[in-house]
Tab-separated table of C-alpha atoms in Angstrom:
chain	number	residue	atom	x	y	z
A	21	UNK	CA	-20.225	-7.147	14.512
A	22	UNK	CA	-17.987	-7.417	17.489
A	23	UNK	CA	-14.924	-5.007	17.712
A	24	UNK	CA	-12.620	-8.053	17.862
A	25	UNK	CA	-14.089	-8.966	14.573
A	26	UNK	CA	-14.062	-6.019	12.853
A	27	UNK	CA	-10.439	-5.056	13.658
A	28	UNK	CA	-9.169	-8.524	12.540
A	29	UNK	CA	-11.006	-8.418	9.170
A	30	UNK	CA	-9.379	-4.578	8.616
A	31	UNK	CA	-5.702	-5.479	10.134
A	32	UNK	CA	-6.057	-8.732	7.403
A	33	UNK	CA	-6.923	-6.659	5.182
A	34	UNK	CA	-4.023	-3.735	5.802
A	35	UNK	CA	-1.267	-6.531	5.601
A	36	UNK	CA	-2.215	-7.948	2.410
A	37	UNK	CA	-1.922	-4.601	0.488
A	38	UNK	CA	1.173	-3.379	2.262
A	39	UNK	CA	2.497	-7.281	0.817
A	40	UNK	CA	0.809	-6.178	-2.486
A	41	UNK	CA	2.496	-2.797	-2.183
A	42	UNK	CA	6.114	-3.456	-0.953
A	43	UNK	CA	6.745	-6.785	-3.770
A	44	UNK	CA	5.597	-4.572	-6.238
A	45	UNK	CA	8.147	-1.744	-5.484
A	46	UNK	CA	10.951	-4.455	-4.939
A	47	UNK	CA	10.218	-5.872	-8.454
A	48	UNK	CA	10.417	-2.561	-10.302
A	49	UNK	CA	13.668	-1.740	-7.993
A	50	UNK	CA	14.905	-4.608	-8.638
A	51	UNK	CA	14.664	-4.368	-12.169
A	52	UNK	CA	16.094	-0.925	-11.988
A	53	UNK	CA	19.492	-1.997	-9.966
A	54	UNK	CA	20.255	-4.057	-13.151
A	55	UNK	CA	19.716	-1.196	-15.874
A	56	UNK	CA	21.778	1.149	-13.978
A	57	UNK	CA	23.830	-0.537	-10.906
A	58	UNK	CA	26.175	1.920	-10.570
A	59	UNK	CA	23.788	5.132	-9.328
A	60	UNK	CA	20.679	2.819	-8.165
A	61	UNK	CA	20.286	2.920	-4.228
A	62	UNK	CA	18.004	0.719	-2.353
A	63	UNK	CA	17.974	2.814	0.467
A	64	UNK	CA	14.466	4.991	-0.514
A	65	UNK	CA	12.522	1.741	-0.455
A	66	UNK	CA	14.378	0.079	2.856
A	67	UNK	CA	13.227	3.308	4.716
A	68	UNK	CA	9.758	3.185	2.912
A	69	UNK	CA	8.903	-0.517	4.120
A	70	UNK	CA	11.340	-1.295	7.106
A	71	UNK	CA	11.801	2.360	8.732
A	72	UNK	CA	15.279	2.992	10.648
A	73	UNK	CA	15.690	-0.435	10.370
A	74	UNK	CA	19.529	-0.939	11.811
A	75	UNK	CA	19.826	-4.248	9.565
A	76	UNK	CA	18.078	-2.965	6.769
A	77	UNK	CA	21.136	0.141	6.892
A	78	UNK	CA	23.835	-2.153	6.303
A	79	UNK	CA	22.544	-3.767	3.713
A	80	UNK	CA	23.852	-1.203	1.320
A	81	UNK	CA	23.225	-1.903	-2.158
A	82	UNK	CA	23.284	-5.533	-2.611
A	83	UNK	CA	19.804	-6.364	-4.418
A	84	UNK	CA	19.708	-10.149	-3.663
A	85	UNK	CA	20.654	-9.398	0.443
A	86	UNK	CA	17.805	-6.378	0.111
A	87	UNK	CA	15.343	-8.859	-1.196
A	88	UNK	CA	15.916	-11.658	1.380
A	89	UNK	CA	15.832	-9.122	4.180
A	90	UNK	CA	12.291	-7.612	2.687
A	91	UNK	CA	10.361	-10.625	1.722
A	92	UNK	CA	12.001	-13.430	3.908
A	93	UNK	CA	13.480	-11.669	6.866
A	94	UNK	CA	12.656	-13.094	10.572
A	95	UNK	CA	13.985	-10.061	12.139
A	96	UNK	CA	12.511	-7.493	10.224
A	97	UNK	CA	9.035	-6.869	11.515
A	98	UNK	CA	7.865	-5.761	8.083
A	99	UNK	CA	8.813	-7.971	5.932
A	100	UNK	CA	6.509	-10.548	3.496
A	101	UNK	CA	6.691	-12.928	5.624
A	102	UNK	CA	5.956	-11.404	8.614
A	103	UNK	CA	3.089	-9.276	7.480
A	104	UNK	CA	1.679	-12.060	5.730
A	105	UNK	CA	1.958	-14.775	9.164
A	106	UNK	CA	0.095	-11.537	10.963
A	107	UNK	CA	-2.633	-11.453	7.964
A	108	UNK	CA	-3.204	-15.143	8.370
A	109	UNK	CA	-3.084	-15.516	12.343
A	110	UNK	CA	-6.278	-12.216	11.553
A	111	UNK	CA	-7.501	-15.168	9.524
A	112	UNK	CA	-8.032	-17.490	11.832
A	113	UNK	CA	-9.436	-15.875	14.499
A	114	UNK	CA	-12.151	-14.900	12.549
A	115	UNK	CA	-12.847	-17.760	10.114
A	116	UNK	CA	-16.791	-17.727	10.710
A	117	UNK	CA	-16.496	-14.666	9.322
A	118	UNK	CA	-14.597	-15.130	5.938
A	119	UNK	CA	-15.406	-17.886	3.266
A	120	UNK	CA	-13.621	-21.648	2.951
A	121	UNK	CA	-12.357	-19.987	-0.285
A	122	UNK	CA	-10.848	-17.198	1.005
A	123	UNK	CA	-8.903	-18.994	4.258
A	124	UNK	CA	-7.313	-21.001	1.472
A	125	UNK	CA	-6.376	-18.613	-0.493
A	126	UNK	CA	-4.540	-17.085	2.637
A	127	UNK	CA	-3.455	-20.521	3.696
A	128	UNK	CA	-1.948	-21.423	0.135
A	129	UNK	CA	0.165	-17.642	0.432
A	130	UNK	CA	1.003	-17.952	3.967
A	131	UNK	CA	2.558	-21.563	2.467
A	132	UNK	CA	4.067	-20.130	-0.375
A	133	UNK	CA	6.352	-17.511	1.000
A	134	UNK	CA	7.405	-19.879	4.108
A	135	UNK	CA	8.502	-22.549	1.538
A	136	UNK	CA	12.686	-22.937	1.768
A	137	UNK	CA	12.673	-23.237	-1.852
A	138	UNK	CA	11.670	-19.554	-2.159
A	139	UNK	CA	14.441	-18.260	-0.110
A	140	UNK	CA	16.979	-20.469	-2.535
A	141	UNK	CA	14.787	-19.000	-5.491
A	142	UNK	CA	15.824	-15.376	-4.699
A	143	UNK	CA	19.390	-16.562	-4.030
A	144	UNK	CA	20.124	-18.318	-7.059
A	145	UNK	CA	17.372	-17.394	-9.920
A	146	UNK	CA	15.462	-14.815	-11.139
A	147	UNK	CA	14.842	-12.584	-8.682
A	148	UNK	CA	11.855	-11.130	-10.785
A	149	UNK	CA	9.766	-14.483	-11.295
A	150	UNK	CA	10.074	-15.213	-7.513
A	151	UNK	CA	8.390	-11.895	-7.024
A	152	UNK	CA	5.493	-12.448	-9.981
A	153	UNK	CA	4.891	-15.787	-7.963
A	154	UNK	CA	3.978	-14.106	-4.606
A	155	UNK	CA	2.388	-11.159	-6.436
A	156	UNK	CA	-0.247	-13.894	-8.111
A	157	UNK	CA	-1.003	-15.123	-4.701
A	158	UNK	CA	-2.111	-11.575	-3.837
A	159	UNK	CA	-4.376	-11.230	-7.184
A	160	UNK	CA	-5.677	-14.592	-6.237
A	161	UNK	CA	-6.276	-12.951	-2.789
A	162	UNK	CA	-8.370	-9.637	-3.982
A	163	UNK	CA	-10.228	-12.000	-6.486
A	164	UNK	CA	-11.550	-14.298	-3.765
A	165	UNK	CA	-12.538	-11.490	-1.711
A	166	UNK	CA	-14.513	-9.783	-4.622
A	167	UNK	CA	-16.521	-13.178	-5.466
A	168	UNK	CA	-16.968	-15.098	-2.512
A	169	UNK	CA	-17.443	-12.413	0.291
A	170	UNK	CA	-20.928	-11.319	1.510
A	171	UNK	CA	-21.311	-7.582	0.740
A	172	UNK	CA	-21.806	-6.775	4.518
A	173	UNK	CA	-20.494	-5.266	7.565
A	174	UNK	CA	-16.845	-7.329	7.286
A	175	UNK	CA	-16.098	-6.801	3.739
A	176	UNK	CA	-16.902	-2.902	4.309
A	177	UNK	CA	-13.786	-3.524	7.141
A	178	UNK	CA	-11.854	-4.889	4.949
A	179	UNK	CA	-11.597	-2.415	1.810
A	180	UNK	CA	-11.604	0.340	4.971
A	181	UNK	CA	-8.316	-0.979	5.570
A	182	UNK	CA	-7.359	-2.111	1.833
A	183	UNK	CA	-7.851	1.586	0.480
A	184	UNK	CA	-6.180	3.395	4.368
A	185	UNK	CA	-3.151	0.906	3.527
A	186	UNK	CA	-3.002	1.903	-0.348
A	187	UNK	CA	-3.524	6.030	0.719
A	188	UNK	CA	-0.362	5.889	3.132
A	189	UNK	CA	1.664	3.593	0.961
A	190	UNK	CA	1.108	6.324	-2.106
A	191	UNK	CA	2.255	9.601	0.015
A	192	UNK	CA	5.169	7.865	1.706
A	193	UNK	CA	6.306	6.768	-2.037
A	194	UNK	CA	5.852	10.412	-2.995
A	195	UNK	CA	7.388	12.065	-0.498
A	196	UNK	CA	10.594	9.805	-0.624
A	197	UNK	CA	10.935	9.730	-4.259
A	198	UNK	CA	10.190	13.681	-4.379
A	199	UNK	CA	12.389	13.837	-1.661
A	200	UNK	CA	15.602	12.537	-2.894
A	201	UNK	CA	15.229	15.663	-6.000
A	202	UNK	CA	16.186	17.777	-3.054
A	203	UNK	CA	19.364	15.725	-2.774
A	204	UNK	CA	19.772	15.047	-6.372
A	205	UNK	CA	18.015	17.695	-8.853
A	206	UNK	CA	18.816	15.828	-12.374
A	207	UNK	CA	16.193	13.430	-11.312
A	208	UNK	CA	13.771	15.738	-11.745
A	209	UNK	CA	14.568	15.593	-15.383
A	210	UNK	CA	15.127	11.900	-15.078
A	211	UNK	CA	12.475	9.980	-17.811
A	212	UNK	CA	13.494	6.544	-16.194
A	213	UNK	CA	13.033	7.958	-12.571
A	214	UNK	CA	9.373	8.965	-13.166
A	215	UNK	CA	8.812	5.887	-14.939
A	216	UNK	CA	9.969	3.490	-12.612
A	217	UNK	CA	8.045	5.129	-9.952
A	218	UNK	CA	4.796	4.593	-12.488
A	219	UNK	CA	5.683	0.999	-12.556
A	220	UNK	CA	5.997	0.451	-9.306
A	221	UNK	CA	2.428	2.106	-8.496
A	222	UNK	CA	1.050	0.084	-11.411
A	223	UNK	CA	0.590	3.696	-13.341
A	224	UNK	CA	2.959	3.435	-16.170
A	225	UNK	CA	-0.132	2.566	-18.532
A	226	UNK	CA	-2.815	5.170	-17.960
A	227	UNK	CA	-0.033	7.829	-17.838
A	228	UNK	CA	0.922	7.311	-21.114
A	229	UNK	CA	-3.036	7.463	-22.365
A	230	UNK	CA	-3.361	10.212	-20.139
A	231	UNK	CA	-0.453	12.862	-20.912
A	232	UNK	CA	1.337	12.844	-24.291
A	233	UNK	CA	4.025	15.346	-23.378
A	234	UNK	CA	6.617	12.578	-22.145
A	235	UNK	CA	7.768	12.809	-18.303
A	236	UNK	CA	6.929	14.949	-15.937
A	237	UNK	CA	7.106	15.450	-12.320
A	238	UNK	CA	4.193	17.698	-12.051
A	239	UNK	CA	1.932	14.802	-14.195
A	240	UNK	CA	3.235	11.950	-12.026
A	241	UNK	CA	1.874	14.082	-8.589
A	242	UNK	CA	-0.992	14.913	-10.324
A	243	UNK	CA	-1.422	11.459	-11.502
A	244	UNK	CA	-0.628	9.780	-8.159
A	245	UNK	CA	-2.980	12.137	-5.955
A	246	UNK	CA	-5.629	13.642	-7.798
A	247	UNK	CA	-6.636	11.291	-10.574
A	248	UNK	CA	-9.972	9.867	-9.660
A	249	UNK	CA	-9.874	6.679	-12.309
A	250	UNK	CA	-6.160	5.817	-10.991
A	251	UNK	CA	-6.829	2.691	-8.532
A	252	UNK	CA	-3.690	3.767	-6.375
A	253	UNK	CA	-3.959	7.319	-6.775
A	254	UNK	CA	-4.900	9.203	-2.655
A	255	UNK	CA	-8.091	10.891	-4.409
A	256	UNK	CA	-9.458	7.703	-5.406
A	257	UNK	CA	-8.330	5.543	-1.782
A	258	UNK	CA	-9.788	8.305	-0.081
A	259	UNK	CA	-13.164	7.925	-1.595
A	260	UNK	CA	-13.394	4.578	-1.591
A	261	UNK	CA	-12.662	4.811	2.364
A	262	UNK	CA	-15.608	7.438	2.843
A	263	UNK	CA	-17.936	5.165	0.020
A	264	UNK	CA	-17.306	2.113	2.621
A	265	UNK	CA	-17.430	3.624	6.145
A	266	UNK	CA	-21.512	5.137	4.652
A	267	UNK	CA	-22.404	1.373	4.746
A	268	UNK	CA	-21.362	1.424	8.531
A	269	UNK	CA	-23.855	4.004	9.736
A	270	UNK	CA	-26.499	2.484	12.005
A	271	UNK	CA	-28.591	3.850	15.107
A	272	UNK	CA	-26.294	2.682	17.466
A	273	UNK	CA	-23.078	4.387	17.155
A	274	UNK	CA	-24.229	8.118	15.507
A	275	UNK	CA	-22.110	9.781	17.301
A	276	UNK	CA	-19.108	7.876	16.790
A	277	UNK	CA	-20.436	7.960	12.697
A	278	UNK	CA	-20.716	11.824	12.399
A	279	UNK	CA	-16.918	11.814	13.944
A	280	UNK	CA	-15.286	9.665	11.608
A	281	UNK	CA	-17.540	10.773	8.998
A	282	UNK	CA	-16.187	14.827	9.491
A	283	UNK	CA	-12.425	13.291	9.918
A	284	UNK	CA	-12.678	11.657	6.022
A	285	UNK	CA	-14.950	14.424	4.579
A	286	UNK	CA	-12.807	16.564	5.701
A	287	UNK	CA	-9.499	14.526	4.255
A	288	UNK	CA	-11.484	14.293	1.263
A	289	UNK	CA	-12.283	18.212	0.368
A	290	UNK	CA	-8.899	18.810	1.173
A	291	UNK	CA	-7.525	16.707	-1.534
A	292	UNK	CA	-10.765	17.385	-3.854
A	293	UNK	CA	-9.789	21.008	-3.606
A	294	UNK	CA	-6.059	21.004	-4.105
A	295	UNK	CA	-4.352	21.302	-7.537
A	296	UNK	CA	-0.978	20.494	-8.579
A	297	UNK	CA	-0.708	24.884	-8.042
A	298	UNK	CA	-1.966	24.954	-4.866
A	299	UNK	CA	0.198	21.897	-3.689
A	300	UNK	CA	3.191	23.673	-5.335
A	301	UNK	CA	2.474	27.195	-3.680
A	302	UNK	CA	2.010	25.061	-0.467
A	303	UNK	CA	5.106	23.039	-0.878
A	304	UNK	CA	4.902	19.315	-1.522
A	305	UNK	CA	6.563	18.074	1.737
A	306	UNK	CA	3.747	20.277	4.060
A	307	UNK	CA	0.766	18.822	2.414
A	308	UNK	CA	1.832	15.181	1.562
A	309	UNK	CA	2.808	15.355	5.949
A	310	UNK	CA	-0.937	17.147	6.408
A	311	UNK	CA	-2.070	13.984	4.519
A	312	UNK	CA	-0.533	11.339	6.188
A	313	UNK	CA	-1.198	13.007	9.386
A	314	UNK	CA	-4.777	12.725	8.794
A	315	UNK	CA	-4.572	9.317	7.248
A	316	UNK	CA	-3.382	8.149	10.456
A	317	UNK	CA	-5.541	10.299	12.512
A	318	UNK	CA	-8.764	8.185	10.441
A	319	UNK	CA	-6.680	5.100	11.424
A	320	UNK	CA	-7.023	6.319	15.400
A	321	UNK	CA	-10.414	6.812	15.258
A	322	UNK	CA	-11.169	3.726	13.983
A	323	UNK	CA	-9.226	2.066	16.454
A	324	UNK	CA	-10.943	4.123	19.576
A	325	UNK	CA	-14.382	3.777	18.380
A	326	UNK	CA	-14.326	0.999	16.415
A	327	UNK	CA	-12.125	-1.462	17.538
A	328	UNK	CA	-12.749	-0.950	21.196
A	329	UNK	CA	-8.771	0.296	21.161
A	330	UNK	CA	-7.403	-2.732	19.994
């Protein structure tokens, strides 16, 4: 597969979860802002998705100006509609490569969130059932992929860059939400905190099967990285990167194999290893940085040996 090729189907694949990711979190926020206006703060999940945005600062905490700014926002680089015009434009540069199903599955999104009546939607209605509509178009996304792509070479790409995109996404959430206890310590005893930050991962559920004591910081960071049958949790993204990159291996690029391959083994046995003790003793904000760090260093390999530093 040529390097053009490949790093299309994995950048296509990076900006669809990050728009899976970031409507999620603004639903759950969203939701949040109404229950309890008065101490809610959008500014954990501005710096999460937008960075040191200077528009995205002065926003404040004005949920329907925060949710035009993250899904519909021209200027902000990261917003839905940006990500998802880069995940189409990946599209079609590659559409030999991806099935008639999928293109219009892309096409019928890329539609969606452009349409003017979506931006008068978030203005005027429920901000909540805007945000179900564009989060269908990304089940309908992942359900096209899993039943109408070839099991090959691209579709190894793409969950490469589905499961790197989901890994980062779950530290950065981490370390801001476990960041702001620093700032404010009666979150840490905060039921709703925790399970807002469930929801917005799409753990809420299997938490509740899974630990019957209530709440609990040290649950949710064991839930979120270690817990290998949690689809978001870094354990399980990790795994699935390493499980897709083995179907990669050929006799033409070894070397470049073995390298990668040490970079997520390693990755891997570091988070295999760990405990909610040892992350403690370490101190949550060292090893959630180690992680990303590495995340990103995977990311830069892939780029200078797979993607011909594209």
């Amino acid at each position: 597969m040529l390097s053009r090729v490949a790093a299309s189907l994995y950048w296509l694949s990076r900006y669809i979860e990050r728009s899976d990711g970031m409507l999620r979190m603004l639903k759950i926020n969203y939701a949040s802002s109404q229950d309890a206006i008065h101490e809610f703060t959008w500014e954990p999940v501005v710096r999460i998705f937008a960075g040191n945005d200077e528009e995205g600062e002065t926003l404040g905490n004005d949920s329907r100006a925060v949710l035009k700014y993250m899904v519909m926002g021209k200027n902000n680089t990261n917003s839905v509609l940006n990500i998802i015009t880069l995940a189409r434009e990946n599209a079609r540069s590659v559409q030999e490569h991806i099935t008639k199903d999928l293109w219009q599955c892309l096409n019928e999104y890329y539609h969606t969130v452009k349409d003017p009546k979506l931006e008068r939607a978030l203005q005027r209605e429920d901000p909540i059932s805007v945000l179900d509509v564009l989060i269908k178009q990304v089940m309908l996304y992942y359900g096209t992929v899993e039943i109408t792509m070839e099991r090959g070479e691209g579709r190894s790409f793409m969950n490469i860059g589905k499961y790197l995109e989901r890994a980062i996404q779950s530290v950065d959430i981490l370390d801001t939400k476990f960041g702001s206890i620093n700032e404010n310590p009666d979150l840490l005893t905060d039921t709703t905190y925790w399970k807002h930050l469930l929801l917005s991962l799409g753990g809420y559920e299997l938490y509740l099967k899974t630990y019957r004591e209530g709440f609990e910081a040290e649950n949710v960071l064991e839930q979120v990285v270690l817990n290998n049958d949690f689809p978001r949790s870094v354990i399980y993204s990790v795994n699935n990167i390493q499980r897709y990159f083995e179907r990669l291996k050929n006799e033409t690029n070894l070397e470049d194999f073995r390298d990668m391959t040490f970079k997520i083994g390693r990755l891997q046995s570091r988070i295999k290893y760990s405990s909610v003790k040892t992350i403690r003793q370490e101190g949550l904000p060292e090893f959630l940085t180690q992680i990303r760090s590495e995340l990103y260093g995977i990311a830069n390999a892939l780029n200078e040996h797979y993607f011909a530093n594209s």
